[in-house]
XYZ file of C-alpha atoms in Angstrom:
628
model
C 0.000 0.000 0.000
C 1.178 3.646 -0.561
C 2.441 5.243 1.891
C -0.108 8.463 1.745
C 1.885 11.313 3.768
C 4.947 10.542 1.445
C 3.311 11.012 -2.157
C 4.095 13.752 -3.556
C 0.872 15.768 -5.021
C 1.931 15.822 -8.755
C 2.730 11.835 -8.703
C -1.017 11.183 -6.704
C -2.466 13.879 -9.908
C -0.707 11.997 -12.413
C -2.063 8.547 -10.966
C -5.317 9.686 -10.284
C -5.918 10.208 -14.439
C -4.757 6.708 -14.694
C -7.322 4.974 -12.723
C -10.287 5.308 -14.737
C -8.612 3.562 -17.661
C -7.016 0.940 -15.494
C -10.813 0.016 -13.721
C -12.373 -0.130 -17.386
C -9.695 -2.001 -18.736
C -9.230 -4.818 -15.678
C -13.063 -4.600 -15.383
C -13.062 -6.087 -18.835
C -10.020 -8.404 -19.327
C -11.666 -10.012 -16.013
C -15.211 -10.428 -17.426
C -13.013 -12.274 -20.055
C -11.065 -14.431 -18.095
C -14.558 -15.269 -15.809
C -16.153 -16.499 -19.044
C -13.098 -17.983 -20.521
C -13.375 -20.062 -17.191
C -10.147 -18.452 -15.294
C -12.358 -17.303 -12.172
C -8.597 -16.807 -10.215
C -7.224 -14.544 -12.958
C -10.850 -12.440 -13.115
C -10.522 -12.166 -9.377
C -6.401 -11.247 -9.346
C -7.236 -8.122 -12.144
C -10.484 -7.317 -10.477
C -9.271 -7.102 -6.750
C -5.723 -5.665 -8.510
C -7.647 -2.974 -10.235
C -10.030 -1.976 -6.621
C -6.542 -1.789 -4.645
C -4.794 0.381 -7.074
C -7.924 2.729 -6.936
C -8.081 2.536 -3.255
C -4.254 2.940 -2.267
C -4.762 6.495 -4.487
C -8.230 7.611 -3.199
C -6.324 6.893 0.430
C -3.801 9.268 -0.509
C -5.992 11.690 -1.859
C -8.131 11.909 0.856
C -5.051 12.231 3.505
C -3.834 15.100 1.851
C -7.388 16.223 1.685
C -8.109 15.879 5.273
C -4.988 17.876 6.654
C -6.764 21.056 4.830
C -9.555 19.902 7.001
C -11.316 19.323 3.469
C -13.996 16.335 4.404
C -16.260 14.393 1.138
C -18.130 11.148 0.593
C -14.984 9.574 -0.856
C -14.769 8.218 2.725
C -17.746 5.810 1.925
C -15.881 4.729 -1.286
C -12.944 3.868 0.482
C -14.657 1.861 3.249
C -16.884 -0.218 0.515
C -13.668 -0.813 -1.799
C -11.442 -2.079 1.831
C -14.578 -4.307 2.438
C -14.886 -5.652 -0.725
C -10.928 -6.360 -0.411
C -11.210 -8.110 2.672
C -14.523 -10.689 1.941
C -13.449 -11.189 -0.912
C -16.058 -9.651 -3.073
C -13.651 -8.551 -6.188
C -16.269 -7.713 -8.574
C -18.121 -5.412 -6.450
C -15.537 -3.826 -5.245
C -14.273 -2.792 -8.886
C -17.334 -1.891 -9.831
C -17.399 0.598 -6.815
C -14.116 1.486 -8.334
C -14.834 2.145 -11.731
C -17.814 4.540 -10.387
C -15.715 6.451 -8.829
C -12.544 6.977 -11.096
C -15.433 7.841 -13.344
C -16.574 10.906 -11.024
C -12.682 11.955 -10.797
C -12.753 12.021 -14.689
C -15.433 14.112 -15.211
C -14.828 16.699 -12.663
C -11.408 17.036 -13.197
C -12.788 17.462 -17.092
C -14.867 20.432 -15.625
C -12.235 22.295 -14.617
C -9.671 21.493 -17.383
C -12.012 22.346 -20.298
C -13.136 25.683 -18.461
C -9.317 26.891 -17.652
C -7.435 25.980 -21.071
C -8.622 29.545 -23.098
C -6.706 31.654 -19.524
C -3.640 33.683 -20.072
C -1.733 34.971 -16.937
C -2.103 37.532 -15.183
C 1.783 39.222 -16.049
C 0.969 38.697 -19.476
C 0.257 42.360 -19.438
C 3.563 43.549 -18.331
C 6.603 44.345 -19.814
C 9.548 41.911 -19.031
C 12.139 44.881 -20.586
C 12.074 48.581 -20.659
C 14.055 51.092 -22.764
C 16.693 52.434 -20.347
C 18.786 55.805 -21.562
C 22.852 54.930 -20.567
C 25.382 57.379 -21.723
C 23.425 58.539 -24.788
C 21.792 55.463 -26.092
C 19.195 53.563 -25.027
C 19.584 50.024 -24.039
C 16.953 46.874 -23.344
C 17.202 45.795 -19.469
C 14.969 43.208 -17.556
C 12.536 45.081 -15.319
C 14.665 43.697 -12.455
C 17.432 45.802 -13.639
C 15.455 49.303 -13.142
C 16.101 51.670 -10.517
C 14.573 54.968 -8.967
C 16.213 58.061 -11.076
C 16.347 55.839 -14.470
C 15.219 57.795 -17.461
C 13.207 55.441 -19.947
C 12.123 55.877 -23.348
C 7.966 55.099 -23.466
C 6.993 54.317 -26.929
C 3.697 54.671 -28.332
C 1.017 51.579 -27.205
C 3.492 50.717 -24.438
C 2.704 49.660 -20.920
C 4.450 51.859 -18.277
C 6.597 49.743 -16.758
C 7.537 51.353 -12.842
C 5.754 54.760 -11.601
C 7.862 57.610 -12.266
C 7.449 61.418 -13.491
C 6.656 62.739 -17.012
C 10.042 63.958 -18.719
C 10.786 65.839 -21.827
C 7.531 66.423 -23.376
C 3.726 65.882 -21.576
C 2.680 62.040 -21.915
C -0.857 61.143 -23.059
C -2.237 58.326 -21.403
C -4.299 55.516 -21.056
C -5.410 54.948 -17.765
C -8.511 52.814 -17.845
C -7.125 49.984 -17.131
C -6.223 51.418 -13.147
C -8.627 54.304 -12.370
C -11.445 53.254 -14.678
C -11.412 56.542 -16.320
C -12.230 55.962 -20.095
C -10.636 58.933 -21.557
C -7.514 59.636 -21.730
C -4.967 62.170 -19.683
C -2.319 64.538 -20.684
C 0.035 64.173 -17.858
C 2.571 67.606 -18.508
C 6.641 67.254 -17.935
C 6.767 66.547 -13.762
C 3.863 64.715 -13.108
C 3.725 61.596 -11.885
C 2.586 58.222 -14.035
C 1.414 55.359 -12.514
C 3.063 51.857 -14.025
C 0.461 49.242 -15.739
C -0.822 52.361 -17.933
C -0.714 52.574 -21.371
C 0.749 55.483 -23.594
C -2.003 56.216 -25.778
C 0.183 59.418 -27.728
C 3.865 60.116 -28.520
C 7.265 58.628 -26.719
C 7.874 60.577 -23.768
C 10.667 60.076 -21.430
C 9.740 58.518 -17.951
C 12.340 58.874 -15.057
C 11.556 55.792 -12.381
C 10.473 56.390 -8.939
C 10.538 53.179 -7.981
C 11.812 49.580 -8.987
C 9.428 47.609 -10.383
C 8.558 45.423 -7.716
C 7.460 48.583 -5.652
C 5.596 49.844 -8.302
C 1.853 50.307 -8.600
C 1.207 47.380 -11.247
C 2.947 45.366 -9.076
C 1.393 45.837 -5.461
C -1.999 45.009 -7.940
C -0.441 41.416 -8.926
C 0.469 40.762 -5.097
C -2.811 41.994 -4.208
C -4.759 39.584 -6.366
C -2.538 36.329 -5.072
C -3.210 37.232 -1.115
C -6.866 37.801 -1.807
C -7.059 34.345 -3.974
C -4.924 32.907 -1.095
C -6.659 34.164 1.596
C -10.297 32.548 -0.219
C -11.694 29.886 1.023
C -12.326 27.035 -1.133
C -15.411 26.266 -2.980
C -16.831 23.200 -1.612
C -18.546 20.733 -4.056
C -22.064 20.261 -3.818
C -21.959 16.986 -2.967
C -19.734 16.925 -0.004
C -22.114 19.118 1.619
C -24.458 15.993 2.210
C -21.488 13.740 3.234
C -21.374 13.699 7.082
C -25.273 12.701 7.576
C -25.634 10.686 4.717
C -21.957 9.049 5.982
C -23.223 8.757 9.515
C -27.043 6.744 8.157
C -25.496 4.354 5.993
C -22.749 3.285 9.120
C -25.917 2.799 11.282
C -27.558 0.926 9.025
C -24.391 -1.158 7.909
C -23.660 -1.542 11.390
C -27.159 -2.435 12.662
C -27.354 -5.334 9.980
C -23.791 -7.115 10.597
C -24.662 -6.751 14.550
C -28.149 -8.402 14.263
C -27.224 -10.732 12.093
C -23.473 -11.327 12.541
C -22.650 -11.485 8.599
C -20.238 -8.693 7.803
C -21.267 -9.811 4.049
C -24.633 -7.867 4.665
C -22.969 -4.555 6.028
C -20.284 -4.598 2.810
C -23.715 -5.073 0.672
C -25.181 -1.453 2.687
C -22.201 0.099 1.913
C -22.040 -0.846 -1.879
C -25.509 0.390 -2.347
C -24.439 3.647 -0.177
C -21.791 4.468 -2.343
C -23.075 7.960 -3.265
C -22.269 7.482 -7.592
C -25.474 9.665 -7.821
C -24.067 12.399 -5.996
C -20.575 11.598 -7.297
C -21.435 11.211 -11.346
C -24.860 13.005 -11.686
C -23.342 16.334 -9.545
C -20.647 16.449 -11.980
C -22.651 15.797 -15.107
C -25.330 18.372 -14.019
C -22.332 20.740 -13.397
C -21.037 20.526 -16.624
C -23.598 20.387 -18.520
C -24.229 23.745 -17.229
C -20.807 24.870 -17.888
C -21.023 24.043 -21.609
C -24.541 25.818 -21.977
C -22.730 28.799 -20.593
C -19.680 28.423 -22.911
C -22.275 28.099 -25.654
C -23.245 31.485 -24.787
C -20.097 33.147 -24.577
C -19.302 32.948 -20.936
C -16.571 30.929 -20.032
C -17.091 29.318 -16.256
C -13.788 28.174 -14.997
C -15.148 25.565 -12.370
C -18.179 23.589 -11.337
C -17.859 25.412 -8.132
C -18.099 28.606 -9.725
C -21.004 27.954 -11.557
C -22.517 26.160 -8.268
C -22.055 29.842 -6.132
C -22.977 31.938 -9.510
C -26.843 30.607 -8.620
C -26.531 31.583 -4.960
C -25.493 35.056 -5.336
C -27.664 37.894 -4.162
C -25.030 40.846 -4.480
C -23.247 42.247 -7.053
C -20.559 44.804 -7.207
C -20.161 46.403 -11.033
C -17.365 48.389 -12.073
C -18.671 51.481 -14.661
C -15.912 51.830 -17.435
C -15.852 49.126 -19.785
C -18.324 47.071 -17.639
C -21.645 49.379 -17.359
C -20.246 51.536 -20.125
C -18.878 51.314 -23.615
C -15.450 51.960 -22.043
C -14.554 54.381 -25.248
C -15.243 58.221 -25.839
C -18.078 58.523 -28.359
C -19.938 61.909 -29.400
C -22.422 62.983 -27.699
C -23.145 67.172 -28.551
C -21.668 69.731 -30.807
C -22.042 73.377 -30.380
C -21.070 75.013 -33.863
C -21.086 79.394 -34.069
C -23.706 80.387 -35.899
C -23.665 80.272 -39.287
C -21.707 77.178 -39.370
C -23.469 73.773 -39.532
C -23.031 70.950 -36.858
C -22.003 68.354 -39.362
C -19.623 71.033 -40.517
C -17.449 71.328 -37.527
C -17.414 67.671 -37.251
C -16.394 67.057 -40.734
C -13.733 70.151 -40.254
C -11.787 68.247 -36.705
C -12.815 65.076 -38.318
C -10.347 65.569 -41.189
C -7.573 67.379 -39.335
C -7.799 64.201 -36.880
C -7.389 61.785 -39.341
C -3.325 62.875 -39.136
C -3.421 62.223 -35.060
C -3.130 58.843 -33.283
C -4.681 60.251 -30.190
C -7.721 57.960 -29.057
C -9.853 61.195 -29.042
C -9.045 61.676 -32.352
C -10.325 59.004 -33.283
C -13.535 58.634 -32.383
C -14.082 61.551 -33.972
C -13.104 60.502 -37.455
C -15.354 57.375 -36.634
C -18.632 59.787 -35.738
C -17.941 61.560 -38.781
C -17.514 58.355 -41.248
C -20.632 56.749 -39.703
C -22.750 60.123 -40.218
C -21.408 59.423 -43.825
C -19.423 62.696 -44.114
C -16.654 62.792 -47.244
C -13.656 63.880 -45.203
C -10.844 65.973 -46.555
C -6.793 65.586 -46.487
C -5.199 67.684 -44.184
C -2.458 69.847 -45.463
C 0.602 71.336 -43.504
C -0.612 69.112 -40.255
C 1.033 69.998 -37.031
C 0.338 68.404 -33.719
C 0.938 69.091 -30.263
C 1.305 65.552 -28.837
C -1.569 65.766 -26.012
C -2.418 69.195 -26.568
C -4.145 69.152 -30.457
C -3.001 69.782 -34.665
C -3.291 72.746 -36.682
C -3.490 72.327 -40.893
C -5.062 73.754 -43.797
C -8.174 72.217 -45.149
C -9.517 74.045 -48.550
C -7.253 77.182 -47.823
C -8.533 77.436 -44.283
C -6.454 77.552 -41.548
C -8.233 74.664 -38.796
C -6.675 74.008 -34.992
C -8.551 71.190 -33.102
C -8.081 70.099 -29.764
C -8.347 70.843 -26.030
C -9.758 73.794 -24.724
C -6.442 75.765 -23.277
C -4.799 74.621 -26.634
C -7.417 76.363 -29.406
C -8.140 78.966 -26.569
C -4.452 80.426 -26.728
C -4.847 81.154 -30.463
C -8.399 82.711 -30.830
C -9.469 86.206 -29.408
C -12.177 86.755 -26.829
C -15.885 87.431 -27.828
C -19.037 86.278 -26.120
C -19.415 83.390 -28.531
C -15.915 82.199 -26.421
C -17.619 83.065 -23.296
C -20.471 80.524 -24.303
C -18.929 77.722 -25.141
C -16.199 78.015 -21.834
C -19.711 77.324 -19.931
C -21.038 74.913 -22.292
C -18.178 72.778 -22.438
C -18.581 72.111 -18.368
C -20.482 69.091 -18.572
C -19.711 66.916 -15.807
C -18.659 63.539 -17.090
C -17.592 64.603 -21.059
C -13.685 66.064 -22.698
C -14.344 68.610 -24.945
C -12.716 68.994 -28.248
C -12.404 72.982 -29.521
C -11.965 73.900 -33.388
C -11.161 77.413 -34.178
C -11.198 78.444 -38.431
C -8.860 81.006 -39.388
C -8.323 82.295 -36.063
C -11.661 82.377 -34.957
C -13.755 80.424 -32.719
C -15.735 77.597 -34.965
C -16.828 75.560 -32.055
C -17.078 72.670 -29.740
C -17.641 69.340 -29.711
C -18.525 66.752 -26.395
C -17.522 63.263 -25.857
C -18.109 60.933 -23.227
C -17.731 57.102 -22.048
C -21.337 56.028 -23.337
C -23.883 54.046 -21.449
C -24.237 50.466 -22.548
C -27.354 49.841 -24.369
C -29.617 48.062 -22.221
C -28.346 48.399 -19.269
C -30.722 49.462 -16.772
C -32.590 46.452 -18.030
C -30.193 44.319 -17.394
C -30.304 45.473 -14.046
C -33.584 44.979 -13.575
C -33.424 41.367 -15.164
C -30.632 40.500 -12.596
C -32.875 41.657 -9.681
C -35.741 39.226 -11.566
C -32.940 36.360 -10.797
C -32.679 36.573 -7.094
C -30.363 39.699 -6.907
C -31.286 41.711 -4.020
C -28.250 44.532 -3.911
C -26.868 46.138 -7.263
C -23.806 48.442 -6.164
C -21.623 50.547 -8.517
C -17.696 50.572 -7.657
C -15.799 52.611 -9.661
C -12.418 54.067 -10.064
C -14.020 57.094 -11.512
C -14.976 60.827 -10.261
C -18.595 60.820 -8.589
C -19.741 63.121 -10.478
C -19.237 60.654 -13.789
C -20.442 57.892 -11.795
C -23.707 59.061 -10.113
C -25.523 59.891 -13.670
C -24.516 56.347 -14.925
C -25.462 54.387 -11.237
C -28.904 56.812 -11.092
C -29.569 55.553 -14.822
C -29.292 51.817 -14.366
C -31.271 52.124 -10.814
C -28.108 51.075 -8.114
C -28.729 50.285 -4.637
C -25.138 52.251 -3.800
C -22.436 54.158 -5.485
C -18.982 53.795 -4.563
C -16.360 56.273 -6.585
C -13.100 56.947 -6.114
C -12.220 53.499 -5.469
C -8.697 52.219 -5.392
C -7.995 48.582 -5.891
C -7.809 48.184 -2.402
C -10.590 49.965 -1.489
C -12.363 47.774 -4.434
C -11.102 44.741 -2.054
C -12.230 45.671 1.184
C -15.837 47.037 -0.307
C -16.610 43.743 -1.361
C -14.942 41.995 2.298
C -17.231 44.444 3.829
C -20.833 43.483 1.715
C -19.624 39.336 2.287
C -20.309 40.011 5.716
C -24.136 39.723 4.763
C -23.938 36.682 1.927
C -22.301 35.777 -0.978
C -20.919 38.301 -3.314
C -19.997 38.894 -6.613
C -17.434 41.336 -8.386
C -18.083 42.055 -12.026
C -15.285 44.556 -13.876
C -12.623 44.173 -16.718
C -9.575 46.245 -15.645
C -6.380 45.594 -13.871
C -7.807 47.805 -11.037
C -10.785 45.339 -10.208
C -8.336 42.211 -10.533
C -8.270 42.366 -6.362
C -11.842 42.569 -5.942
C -12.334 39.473 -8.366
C -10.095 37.934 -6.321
C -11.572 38.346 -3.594
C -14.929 37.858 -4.241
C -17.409 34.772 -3.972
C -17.519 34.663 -8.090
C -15.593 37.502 -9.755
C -16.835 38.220 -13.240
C -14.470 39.590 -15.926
C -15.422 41.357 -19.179
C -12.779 39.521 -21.334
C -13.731 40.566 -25.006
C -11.610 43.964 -24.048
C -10.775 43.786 -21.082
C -7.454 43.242 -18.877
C -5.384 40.084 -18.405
C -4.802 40.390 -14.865
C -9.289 40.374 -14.339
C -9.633 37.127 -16.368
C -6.926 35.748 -14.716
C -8.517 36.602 -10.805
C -12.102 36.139 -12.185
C -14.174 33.013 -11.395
C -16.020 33.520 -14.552
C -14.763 35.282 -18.021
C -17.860 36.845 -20.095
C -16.213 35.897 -23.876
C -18.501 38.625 -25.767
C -18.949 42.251 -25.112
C -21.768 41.745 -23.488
C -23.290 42.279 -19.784
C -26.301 40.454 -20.819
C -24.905 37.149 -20.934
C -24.245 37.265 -17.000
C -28.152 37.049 -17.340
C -28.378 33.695 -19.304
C -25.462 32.442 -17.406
C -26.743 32.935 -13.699
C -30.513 31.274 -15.011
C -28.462 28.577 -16.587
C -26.729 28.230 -13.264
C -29.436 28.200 -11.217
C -31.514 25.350 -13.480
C -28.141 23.351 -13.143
C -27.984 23.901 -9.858
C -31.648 22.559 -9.075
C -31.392 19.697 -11.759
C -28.251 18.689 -9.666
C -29.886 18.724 -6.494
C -32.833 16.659 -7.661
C -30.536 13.953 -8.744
C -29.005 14.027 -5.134
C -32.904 13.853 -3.519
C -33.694 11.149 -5.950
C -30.191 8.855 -5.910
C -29.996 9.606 -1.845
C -33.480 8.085 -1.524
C -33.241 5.169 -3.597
C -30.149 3.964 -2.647
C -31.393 4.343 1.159
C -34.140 2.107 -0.260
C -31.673 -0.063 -1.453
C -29.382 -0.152 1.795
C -32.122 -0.939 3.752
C -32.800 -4.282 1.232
C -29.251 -5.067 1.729
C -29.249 -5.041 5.405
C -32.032 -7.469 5.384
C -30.415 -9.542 2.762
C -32.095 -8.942 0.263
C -29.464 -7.932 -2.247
C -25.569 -9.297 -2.206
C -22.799 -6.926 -2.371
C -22.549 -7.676 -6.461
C -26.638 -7.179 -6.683
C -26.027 -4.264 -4.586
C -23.548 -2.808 -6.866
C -25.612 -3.659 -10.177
C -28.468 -1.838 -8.453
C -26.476 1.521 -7.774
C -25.886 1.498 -11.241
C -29.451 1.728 -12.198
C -29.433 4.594 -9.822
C -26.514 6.188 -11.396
C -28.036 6.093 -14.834
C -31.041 7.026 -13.647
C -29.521 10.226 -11.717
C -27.484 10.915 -15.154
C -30.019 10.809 -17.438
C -31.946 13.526 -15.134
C -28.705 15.582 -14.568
C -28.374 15.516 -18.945
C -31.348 17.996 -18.928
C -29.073 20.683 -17.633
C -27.063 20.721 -21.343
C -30.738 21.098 -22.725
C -32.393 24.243 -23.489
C -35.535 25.215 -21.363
C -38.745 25.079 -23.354
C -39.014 29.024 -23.127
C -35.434 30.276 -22.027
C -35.488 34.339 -22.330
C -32.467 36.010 -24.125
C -30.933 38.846 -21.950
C -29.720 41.974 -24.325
C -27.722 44.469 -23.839
């Protein structure tokens, strides 16, 4: 027998995906030998086959046990020993073969769900571009100290915090505050590491190394909180200890009144919980693969399990509630000039800028099907805006203090200074020939749908919606008022993120739902985190429980009712199996059924219980689609 304290886990892993061929296959070359008429040889692969299974399960459940982790495996083991010691070899590899068969399928859960992950560093740079006397040189982020200048290039990931040098840095900072847009940071400011320069190289001198860096604290952060969670139990375990301690009083009763151990190995072949150990499973990932169907990937039966028992939810805003991009949303043109005139006029300058902003303006324009010119003579301002001729006119786009400087005051000037004020939106100025043409408004857009998705989550079960973001309140409070929010939480740091979700598990299970590196913590800590993967970061799908494929929050509808109709079809093959194999104990103890019978007659069960759990990969006569 193996010794169980002295295998090491990845040999008892690599055995336990052994054991379900090695079961099948002595299960068969016995049945061959029995009819060939070698009963001894059936009986040496058959009892060879139940020990092999049983020396692992031992070790399993040792290691197991010292993270005080307690299942129904127990009644395995005792009904495989017993068949061992009477003598019974083709129950007991029956038993065995039920089992291994369990092992396969959950451990095919959790492997199918966890193959599409990347991890969570992924994200990061492993070298920066370091300045050393006069040229720049590649280093390992190891290598970097505070007072380093670095060279930022355009699209890349900052690497350590540090200060803005040179020229002013345009930045992408979604992915850490939750702020959509992005921010000119001017020469001396500082820049946080794990953003993203979304305009020209600018020079960065370090602060810190990178392991005291701000990206970094956010990666340690996410493996305390996923250290520091407790375990998802499975759903079957949770019956173990009374349905353990009724089949040893019935096992026991019989072999006391009777004196025939035979009869209490026969109780505990029928007890052998296969429903609860195949049709859990089965019903589990059946579920999973409706989900996957539907663009969510689930990452464990466990997840998909707590996903139906949820009855909080924490959503981030950018990228999560909202679009996550700047879009247009109001143009203010001097009169005499036409709306679709000022766009077209900062839509063609901004086809020459790389700026995110820019952008989306070119894309308004092409999708209100304006012909857009080429900008001649195009100058830009990295962060700041671009000046160029278009048809012999003179044009400057871009931010307010930038198109300000070069156009005189008038009240048209003093208009648009208060119309640009709109709390949540970056406006974009264009001045014509030195004068004032207009302005134009972006924001981070509303997801469509989404106050009734809201509303359709509440229709699940969900009794507290709470929005967490990163963002200023006053960009937050319009969106949280909109999709009808129990609470609004802005401002939030990662940490803060954290501890708001430590401080609503105090009242039931909880779940996180974001898509930045900023809510990686909080998805970490959760009961289920939810990640928006289609866009979102790395380091969230990595931390999350559950990664939504698609961009869209609708699907966390159909995944929590596909959960929760799992989750019940699982449970009534646990009822069902629980009761007919106490029916069936209780015929064993009175000797009615042999330990072989017995085993033949939990298999019934079993297919029975899996045939019932199988409805969970079926669609619901009427299942409503959740939009978004």
């Amino acid at each position: 027998m193996v010794n169980p304290a002295a295998m090491p886990g990845s040999m008892l892993q690599a055995l336990k995906r052994g054991l379900l061929p090695l079961a099948l296959g002595c299960l068969a070359a016995g049945a061959v030998g029995w009819l060939a008429a070698s009963p001894g040889l059936a009986a040496w692969l058959w009892s060879g086959a139940t020990a092999a299974v049983l020396a692992v399960l031992l070790a399993d459940m040792a290691t197991r046990l010292r993270r005080g982790d307690f299942g129904l495996d127990l009644i395995a083991a005792m009904a495989m020993a017993g068949a061992l010691a009477l003598g019974e070899h083709l129950a007991g590899v029956i038993i065995a073969l039920m089992f291994t068969g369990g092992e396969a399928l959950e451990a095919f859960a959790q492997g199918r769900a966890r193959r599409e992950m990347t991890a969570l560093l992924n994200r990061l740079p492993r070298h920066a571009a370091r300045y050393a006397d006069g040229r720049l040189e590649e280093v390992a982020l190891d290598a970097l100290r505070p007072g380093d200048r670095l060279l930022i290039r355009r699209g890349e990931v900052v690497p350590v915090d540090g200060c803005v040098s040179g020229v002013p840095a345009v930045l992408d900072e979604s992915a850490l505050t939750g702020e959509a847009l992005p921010v000119r940071r001017d020469v001396g400011e500082a820049v946080m590491s794990g953003t993203t320069n979304a305009g020209d190289a600018f020079d960065l001198v370090a602060a810190h190394a990178a392991a005291d860096s701000t990206y970094a604290g956010i990666v340690r952060l996410v493996a305390a909180a996923e250290q520091s969670k407790a375990p998802m139990a499975r759903l079957a375990d949770r019956f173990a200890l009374g349905f353990l301690a009724l089949t040893l009083a019935i096992a026991g009763s019989a072999w006391l009144a009777t004196g025939e151990a035979v009869r209490a190995l026969a109780v505990l072949v029928v007890a052998t919980p296969c429903p609860l150990i195949l049709a859990v499973p089965v019903a589990i990932i059946s579920g999973i693969s409706r989900c996957a169907g539907r663009g969510v990937l689930v990452k464990s039966g466990g997840a998909l399990e707590m996903l139906s028992r949820i009855r909080t939810i924490l959503i981030d805003k950018t990228g999560t509630v909202t679009d996550g991009r700047p879009h247009l949303v109001d143009i203010r043109a001097r009169p005499g000039i036409a709306p679709d005139e000022l766009l077209r006029l900062a839509a063609s300058l901004d086809q020459g800028s790389a700026h995110v902003v820019a952008h989306a303006l070119v894309a308004a324009a092409r999708t209100a099907g304006l012909a857009l010119e080429t900008p001649l003579d195009l100058r830009e301002t990295p962060g700041d805006g671009v000046t160029g001729r278009l048809g012999g006119h003179e044009v400057a786009v871009g931010g307010w203090d930038f198109v300000r400087a070069q156009v005189p005051d008038d009240a048209f000037v003093a208009e648009l200074a208060t119309w640009i004020a709109r709390p949540g939106t970056v406006a974009v100025a264009v001045a014509v020939d030195g004068a004032p043409a207009g302005a134009l408004l972006l924001a981070d857009r509303m997801r469509e749908g989404a106050p009734a998705i809201v509303r359709q989550l509440r229709a699940t079960g969900i009794g507290r919606v709470i929005l967490a973001t990163g963002d200023r309140a006053d960009r937050a409070e319009p969106i949280g008022k909109q999709i009808g929010v129990d609470a609004i939480l802005a401002g939030m740091t990662p940490e803060a993120k954290a501890r708001a979700v430590a401080v609503e598990r105090a009242t039931g299970p909880v779940m996180m739902v974001g898509d930045g590196v900023n809510d990686a913590p909080a998805l970490a800590s959760a009961d289920i985190g939810v990640a928006m993967g289609a866009r979102g970061a790395a380091a969230s799908s990595q931390a999350a429980d559950i990664v939504i494929l698609v961009d869209d929050l609708g699907r966390l509808v159909d995944a929590r009712r596909i959960a929760s109709r799992a989750r019940a079809i699982a449970l009534q093959s646990v009822y069902v199996g629980i009761g007919l194999s106490c029916a069936g104990m209780l015929a064993a103890a009175f000797g009615y059924l042999s330990p072989v019978q017995g085993a033949l007659f939990q298999e019934l069960i079993d297919v029975a219980a899996i045939l019932n759990a199988l409805r969970a990969l079926a669609a619901p006569a009427a299942e409503p689609r959740a939009t978004s």
